[in-house]
Coordinates of C-alpha atoms in Angstrom, one line a residue:
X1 CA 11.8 -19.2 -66.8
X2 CA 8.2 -18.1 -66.6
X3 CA 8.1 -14.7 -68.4
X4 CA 6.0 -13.1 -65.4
X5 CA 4.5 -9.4 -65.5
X6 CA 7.4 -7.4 -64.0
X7 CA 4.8 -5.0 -61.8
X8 CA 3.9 -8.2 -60.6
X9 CA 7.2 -9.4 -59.9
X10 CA 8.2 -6.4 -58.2
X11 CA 5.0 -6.3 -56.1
X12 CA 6.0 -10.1 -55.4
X13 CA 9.5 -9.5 -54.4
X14 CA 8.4 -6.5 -51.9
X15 CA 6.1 -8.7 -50.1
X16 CA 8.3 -12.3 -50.3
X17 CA 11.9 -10.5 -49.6
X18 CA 14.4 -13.4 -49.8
X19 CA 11.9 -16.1 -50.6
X20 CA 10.7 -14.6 -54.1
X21 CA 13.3 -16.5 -55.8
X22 CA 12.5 -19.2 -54.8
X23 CA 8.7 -19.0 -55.6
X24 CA 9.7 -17.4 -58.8
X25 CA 11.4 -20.5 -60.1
X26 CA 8.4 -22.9 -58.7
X27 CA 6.5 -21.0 -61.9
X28 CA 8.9 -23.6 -63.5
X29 CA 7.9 -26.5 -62.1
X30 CA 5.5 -29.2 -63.2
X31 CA 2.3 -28.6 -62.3
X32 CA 0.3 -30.7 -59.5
X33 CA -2.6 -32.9 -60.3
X34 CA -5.6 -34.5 -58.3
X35 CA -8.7 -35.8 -58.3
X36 CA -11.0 -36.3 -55.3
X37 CA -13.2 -39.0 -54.5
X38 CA -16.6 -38.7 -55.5
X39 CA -17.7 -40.5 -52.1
X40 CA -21.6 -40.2 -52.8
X41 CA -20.8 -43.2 -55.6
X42 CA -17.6 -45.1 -54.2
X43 CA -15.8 -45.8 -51.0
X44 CA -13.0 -45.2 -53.3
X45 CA -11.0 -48.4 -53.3
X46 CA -11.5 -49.0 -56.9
X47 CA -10.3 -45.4 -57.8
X48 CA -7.1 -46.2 -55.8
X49 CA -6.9 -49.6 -57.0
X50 CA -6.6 -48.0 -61.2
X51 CA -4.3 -45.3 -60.4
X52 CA -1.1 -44.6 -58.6
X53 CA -2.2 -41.7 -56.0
X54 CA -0.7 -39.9 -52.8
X55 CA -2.9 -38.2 -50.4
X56 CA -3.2 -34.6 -50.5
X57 CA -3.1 -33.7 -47.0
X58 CA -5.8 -31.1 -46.7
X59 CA -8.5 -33.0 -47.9
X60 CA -9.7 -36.3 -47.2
X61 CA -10.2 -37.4 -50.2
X62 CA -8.4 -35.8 -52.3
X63 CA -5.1 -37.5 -53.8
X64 CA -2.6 -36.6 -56.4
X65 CA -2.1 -38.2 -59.6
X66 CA 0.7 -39.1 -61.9
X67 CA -0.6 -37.1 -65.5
X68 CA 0.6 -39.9 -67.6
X69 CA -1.9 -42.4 -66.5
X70 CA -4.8 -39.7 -67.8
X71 CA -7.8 -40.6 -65.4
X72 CA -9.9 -37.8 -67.2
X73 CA -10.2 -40.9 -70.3
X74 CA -11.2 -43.2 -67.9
X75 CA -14.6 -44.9 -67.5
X76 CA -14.6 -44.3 -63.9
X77 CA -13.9 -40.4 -64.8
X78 CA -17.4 -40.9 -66.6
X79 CA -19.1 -42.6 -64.6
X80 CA -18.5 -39.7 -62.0
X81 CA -16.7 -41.7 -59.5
X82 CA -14.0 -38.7 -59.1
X83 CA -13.9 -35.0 -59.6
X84 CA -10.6 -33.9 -61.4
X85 CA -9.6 -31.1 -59.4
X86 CA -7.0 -28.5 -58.6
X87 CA -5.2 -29.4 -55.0
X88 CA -4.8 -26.1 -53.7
X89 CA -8.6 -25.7 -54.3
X90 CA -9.9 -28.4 -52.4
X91 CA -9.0 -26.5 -49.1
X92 CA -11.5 -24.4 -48.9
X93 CA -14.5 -26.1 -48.9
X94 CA -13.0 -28.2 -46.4
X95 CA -12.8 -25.1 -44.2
X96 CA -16.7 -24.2 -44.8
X97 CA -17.1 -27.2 -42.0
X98 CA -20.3 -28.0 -44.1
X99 CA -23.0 -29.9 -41.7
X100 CA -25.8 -32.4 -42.8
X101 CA -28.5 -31.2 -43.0
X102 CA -27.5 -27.3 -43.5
X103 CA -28.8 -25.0 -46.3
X104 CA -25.6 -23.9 -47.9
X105 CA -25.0 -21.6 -51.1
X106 CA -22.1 -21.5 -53.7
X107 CA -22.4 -18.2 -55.0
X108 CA -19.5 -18.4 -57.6
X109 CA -19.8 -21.9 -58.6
X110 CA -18.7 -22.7 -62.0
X111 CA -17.4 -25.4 -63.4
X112 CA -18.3 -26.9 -59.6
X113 CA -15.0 -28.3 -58.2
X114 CA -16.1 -27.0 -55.1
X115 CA -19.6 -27.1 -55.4
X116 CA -19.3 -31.5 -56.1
X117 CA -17.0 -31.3 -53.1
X118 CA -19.8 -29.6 -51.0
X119 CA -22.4 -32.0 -51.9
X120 CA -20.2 -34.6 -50.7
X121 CA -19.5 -33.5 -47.4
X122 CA -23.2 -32.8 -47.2
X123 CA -24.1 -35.8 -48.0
X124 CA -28.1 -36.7 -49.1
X125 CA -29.6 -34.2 -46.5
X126 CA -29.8 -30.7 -46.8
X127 CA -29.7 -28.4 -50.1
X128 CA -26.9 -27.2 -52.2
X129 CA -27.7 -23.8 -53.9
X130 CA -24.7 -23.7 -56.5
X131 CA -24.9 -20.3 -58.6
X132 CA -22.8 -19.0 -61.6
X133 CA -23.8 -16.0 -62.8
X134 CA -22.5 -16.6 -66.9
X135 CA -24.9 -19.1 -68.8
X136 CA -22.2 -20.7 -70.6
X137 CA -20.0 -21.9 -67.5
X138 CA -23.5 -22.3 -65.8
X139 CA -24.4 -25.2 -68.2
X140 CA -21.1 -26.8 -67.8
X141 CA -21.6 -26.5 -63.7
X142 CA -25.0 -28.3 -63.8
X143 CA -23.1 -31.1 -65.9
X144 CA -21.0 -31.7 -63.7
X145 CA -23.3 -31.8 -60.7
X146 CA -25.1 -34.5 -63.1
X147 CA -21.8 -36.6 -63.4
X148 CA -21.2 -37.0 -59.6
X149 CA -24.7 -37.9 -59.2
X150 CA -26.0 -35.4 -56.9
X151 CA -29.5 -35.4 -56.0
X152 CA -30.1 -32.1 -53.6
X153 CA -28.4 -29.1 -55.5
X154 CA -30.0 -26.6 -57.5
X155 CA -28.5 -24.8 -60.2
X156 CA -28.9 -20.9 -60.8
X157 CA -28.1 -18.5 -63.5
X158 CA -28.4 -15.5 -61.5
X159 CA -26.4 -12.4 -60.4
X160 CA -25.4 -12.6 -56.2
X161 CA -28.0 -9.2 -56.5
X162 CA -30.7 -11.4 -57.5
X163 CA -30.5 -13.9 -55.2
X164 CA -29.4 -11.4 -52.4
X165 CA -33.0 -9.9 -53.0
X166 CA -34.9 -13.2 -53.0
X167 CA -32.8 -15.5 -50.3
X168 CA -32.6 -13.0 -47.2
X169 CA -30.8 -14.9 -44.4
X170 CA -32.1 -18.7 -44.9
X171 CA -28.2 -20.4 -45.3
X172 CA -26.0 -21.7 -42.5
X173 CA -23.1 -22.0 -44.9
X174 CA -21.9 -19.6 -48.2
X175 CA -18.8 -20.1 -50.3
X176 CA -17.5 -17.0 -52.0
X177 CA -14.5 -18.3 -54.7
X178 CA -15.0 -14.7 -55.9
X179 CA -13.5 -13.9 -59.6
X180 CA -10.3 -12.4 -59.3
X181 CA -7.1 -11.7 -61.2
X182 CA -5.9 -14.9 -61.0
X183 CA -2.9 -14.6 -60.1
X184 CA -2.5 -17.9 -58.3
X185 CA -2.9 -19.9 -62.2
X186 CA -0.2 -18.4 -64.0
X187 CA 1.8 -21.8 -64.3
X188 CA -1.5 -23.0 -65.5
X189 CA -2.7 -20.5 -67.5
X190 CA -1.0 -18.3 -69.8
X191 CA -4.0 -16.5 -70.5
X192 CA -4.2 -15.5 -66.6
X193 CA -0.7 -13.9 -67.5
X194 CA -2.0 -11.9 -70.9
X195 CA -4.5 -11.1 -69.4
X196 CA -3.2 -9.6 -65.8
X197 CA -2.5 -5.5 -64.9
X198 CA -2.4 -3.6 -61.6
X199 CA -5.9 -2.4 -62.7
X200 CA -7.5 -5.4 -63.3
X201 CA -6.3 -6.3 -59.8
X202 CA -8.5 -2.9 -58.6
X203 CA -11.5 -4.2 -60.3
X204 CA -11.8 -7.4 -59.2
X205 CA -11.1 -6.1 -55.6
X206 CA -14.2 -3.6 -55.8
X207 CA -16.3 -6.4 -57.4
X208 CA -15.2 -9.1 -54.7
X209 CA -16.5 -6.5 -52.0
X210 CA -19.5 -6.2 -53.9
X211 CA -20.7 -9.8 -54.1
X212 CA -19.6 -10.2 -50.3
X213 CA -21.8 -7.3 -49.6
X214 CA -24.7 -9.6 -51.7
X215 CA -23.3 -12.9 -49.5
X216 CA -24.0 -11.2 -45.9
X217 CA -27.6 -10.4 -46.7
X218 CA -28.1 -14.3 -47.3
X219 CA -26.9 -15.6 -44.8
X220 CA -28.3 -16.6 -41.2
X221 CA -26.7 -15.2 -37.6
X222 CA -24.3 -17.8 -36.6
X223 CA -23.7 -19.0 -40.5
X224 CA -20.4 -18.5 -41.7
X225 CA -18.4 -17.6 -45.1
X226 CA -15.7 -19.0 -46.3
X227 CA -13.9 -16.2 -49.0
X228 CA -11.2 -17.3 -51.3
X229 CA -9.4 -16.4 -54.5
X230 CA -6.9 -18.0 -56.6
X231 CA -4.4 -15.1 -57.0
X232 CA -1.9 -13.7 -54.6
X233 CA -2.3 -9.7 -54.2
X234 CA -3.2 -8.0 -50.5
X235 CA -5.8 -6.0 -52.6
X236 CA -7.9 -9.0 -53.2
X237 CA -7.2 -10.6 -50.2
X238 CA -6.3 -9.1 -47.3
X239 CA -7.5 -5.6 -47.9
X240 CA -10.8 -7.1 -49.2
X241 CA -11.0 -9.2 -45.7
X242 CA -10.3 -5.8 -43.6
X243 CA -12.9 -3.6 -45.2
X244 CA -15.4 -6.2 -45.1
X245 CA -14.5 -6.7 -41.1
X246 CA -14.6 -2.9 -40.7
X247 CA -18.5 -3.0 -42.3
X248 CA -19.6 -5.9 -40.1
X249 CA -18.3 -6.3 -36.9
X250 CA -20.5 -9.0 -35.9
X251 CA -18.0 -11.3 -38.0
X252 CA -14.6 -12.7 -36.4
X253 CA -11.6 -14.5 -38.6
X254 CA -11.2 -18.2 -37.5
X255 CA -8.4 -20.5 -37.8
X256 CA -8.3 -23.2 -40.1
X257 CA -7.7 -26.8 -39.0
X258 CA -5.1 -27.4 -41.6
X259 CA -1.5 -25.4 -41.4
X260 CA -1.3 -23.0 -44.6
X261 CA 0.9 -19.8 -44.7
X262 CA -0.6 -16.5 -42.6
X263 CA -1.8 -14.0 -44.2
X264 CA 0.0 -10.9 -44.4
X265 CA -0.6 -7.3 -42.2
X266 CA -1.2 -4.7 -44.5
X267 CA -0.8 -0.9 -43.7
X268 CA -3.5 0.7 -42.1
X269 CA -5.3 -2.5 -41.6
X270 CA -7.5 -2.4 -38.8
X271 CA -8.0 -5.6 -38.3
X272 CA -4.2 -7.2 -38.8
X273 CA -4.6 -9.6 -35.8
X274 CA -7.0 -11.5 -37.8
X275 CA -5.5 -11.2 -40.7
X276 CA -3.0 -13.1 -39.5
X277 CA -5.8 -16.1 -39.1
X278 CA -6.5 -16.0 -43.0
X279 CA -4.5 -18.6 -45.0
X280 CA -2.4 -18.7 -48.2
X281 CA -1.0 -21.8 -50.3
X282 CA 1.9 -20.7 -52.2
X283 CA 3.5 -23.2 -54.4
X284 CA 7.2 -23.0 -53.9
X285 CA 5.9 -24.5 -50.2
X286 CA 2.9 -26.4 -51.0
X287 CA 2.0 -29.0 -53.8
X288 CA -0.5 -26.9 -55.5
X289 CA -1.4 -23.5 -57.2
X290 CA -1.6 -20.3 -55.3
X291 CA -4.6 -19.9 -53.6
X292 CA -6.0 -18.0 -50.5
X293 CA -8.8 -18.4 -48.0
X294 CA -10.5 -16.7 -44.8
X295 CA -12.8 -18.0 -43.0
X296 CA -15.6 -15.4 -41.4
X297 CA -17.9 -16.3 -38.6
X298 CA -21.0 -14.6 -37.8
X299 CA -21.9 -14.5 -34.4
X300 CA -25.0 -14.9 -33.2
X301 CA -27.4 -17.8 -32.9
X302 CA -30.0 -18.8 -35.6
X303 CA -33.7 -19.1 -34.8
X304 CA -35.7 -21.0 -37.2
X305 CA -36.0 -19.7 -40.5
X306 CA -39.5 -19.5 -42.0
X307 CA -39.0 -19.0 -46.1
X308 CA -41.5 -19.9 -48.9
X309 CA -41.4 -23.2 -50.3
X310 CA -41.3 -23.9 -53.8
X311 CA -44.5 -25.8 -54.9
X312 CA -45.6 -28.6 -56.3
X313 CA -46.4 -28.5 -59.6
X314 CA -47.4 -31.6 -61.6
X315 CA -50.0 -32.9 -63.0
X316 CA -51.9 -36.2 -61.6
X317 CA -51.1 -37.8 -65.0
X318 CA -47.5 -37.0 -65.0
X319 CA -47.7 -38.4 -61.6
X320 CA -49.5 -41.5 -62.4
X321 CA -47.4 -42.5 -65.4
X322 CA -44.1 -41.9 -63.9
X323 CA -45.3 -44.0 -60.9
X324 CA -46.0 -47.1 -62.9
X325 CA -42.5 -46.9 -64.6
X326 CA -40.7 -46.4 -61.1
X327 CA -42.4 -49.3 -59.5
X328 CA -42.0 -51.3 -62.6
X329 CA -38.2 -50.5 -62.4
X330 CA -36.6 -49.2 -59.4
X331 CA -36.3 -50.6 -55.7
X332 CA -36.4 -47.2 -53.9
X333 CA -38.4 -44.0 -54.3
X334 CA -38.3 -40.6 -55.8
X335 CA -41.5 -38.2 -55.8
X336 CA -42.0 -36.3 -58.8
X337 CA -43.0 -33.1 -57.7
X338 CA -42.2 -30.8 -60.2
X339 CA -42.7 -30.5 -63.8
X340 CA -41.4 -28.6 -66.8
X341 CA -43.6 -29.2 -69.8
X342 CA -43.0 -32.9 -69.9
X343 CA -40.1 -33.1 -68.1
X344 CA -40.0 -34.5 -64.1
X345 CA -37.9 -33.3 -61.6
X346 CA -37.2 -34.8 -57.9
X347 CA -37.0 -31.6 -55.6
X348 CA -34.6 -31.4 -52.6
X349 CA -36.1 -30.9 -49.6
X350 CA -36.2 -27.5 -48.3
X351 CA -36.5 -25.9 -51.8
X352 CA -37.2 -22.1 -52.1
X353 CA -39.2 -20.7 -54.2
X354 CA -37.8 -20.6 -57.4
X355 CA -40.2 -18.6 -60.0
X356 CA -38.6 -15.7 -61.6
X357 CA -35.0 -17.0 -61.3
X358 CA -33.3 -18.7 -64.1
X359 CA -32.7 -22.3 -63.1
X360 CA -30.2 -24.7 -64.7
X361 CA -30.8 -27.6 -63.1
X362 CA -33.8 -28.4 -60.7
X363 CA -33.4 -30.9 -58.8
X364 CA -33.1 -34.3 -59.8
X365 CA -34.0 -34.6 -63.6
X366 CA -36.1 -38.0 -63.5
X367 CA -37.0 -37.9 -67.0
X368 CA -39.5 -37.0 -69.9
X369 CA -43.1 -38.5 -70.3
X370 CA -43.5 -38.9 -73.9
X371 CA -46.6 -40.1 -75.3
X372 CA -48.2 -41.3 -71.9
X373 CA -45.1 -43.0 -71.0
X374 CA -42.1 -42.5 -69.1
X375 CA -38.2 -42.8 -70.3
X376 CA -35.5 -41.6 -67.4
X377 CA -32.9 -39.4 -68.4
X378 CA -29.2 -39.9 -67.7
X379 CA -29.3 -37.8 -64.7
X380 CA -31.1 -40.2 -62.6
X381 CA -29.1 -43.1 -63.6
X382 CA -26.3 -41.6 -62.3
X383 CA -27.9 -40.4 -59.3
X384 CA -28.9 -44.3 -58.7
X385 CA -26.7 -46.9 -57.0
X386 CA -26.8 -50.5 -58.7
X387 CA -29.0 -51.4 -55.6
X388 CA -31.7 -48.6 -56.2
X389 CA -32.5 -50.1 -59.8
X390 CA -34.4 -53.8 -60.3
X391 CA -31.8 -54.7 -63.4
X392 CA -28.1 -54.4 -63.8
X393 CA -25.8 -55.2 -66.7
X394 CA -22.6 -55.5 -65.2
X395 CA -19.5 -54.5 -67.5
X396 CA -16.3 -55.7 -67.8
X397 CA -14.1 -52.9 -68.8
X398 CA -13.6 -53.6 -72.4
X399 CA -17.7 -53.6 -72.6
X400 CA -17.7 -50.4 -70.4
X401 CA -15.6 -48.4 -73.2
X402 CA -17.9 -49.6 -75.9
X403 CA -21.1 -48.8 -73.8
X404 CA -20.0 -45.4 -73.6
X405 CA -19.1 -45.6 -77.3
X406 CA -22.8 -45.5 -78.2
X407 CA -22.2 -49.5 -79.2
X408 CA -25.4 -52.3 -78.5
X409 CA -24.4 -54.7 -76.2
X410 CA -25.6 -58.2 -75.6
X411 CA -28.2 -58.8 -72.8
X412 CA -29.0 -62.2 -71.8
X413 CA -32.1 -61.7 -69.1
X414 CA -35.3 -60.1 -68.3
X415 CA -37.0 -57.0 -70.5
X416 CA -37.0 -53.5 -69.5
X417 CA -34.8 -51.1 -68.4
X418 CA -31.6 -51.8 -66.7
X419 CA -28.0 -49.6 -65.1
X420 CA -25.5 -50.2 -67.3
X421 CA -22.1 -50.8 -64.4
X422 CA -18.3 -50.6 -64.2
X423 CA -16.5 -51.7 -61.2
X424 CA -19.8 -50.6 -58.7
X425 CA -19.9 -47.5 -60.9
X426 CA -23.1 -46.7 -62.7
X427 CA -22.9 -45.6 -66.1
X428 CA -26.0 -44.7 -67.5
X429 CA -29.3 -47.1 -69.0
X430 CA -30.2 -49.6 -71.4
X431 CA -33.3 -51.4 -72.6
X432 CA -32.5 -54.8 -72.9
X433 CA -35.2 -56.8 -74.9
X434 CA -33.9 -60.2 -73.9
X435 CA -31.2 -60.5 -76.6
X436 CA -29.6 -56.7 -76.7
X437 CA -29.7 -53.9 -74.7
X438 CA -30.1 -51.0 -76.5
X439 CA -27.8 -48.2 -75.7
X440 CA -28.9 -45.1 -74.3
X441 CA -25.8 -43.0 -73.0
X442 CA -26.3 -39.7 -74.2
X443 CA -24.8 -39.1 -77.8
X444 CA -23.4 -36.0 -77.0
X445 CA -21.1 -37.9 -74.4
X446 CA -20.1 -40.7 -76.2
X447 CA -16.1 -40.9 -76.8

């Protein structure tokens, strides 16, 4: 069994009574796996055609997976047709009941399970803010945003203070999956177990009021947060959800549309009714990791929100050479409107201003112009469907692993640039020069 911290398991036991064996012994278990449908690339059916998958019932595209068949080594993985993700997780963002169109903020983002799952159910209008606050784990974010092809997110390196100061009240929607102790990963993580004490548990309780202190501030009348953690003590959940409902009383808990586990009363609690309305996913009764949610509602209705825009800035030759290569090569339209040095960047619409903040990703990386010419980067094939781009190699499978094996492949038809596709699924770009296409998936993905 599961050698589990034994203040833990007392404080377990106290609140499970007679069911803490049995969630105890689910420690044991094999872990659950999923992926989710990256439905910005795919309908899906040739995700479910390569892999044996049952639905996971709280989200519509999520589905479990049997670990022996590895889809994180597939093509398709690269290719950003799915986002490997853990079940339990893919309930909240579900429950942020994201609208197209909106303005919504991931304030602890990294590495963007929910943040891909977000720009899904978003779709191509509106703007994802996703924010992670360590560089590191920021980087990794934005490369995952690239994978899934996501056009309207911006990345940010920036404390919740920061953005709290610059952002005043322009999002309908803000995910909180605030740091916390973790509890909820221990048959995952044995590191969340070394690492785990009663006053780590304190901490991360003060610092999760904190941010949503930050997260209020940002968000318009009528918007909504949806707070979650992956660990399993009142402190960090319920307690945290009282205090903040005691501080702003223009917020209500709402139900979610899925059935999870109640939350728990906890003594003293002012607000227990509602308590009652937040949700927990333990996993000696669910196929998942331990996870808990709440979903707060503002009241109030939303007027317009008038906010600076960030500006373009480009220079006409930028524009003028990346024009030519677009029309040259694609069938639909991205304006460069911002530039970085050399590099061009598609801008979402609806864009703050961004000067002053540290920005991972802006946009839509369309490329670099490089000697008064233009070469797209691997973002933007991603971002394209085979449609969007005048030439297409089309890959069997055996071809697809050796395209993103750095290897030349053979390209009987017109010059220029051309999608390199798997199964619908883009890949990345070649240069074909009527013989070979020259490869150009990024070395530092190649497998």
């Amino acid at each position: 069994m599961l050698d589990l911290p034994k203040d833990f398991s007392a404080r377990m036991k106290s609140m499970l009574g007679d069911e803490f064996e049995e969630f105890a012994k689910s420690f044991d278990k094999e872990k659950f796996q999923a992926l989710r449908i990256n439905t910005l690339k795919t309908d899906g059916e040739v995700v479910k055609n390569a892999f044996s998958l049952r639905p996971v019932p709280w989200c519509r595209q999520g589905y479990y997976f049997n670990g022996e068949e590895r889809p994180g080594k597939s093509v398709l993985h690269e290719g950003g047709a799915y986002y490997i993700q853990e079940p339990s997780a893919m309930a909240v963002a579900e429950n942020l009941d994201v609208q197209e169109g909106e303005i919504i903020l991931d304030l602890c983002a990294a590495p963007g399970g929910k943040s891909t799952q977000i720009a899904c159910l978003l779709g191509e209008n509106g703007l994802l803010i996703s924010n992670e606050i360590i560089p590191s784990r920021a980087k990794i974010l934005s490369q995952n945003i690239e994978r899934l092809g996501i056009k309207n997110c911006i990345v940010t390196n920036e404390s919740p203070k920061s953005l709290a100061e610059r952002f005043v009240g322009i999002f309908d929607r803000i995910l909180v999956d605030a740091p916390c102790s973790g509890e909820g990963m221990f048959r995952k993580n044995q590191l969340a177990i070394d690492e785990w004490s009663e006053g780590n548990v304190r901490l991360c309780k003060a610092r999760q009021l904190d941010i949503l202190d930050d997260a209020i501030k940002m968000l318009k009348p009528g918007g909504r947060i949806v707070y979650s953690t992956c660990t399993f003590s009142k402190e960090e959940n319920e307690e945290v959800v009282d205090e903040f409902l005691s501080k702003y009383p223009d917020f209500e808990v709402l139900q979610s549309k899925y059935e999870f586990c109640h939350g728990f009363s906890i003594e003293g609690g002012a607000h227990n009714d509602m308590l009652a309305k937040t949700n927990r996913i333990f996993p000696h009764k669910f196929d998942g990791e331990g996870h808990f949610f709440a979903i707060l509602q503002r009241s109030g209705q939303a007027d317009a929100v008038k906010y600076s825009l960030q500006s373009s800035k480009i220079s006409q030759s930028q524009v003028k050479t990346y024009s030519e290569w677009q029309k040259e090569n694609l069938s639909t339209n991205f304006v460069a409107d911002l530039a970085f040095g050399d590099n061009l960047y598609a801008m979402p619409k609806g864009t703050p201003r961004l000067d002053r903040l540290k920005v991972e990703r802006a946009g839509l990386h369309l490329g670099i112009v490089v000697k008064n010419r233009f070469e797209p980067s691997h973002s933007l094939a991603l971002a394209l469907k085979p449609s969007e781009a005048k030439r297409v190699i089309n890959l069997t499978e055996e071809d697809a692993i050796k395209y993103i094996g750095g290897q030349t492949l053979i390209c009987d038809g017109e010059k220029g640039w051309a999608l390199a596709v798997y199964e619908g699924i883009t890949l990345g770009w070649c240069k074909c020069d009527g013989s070979y296409a020259k490869n150009h998936y990024p070395k530092g993905l190649r497998k």
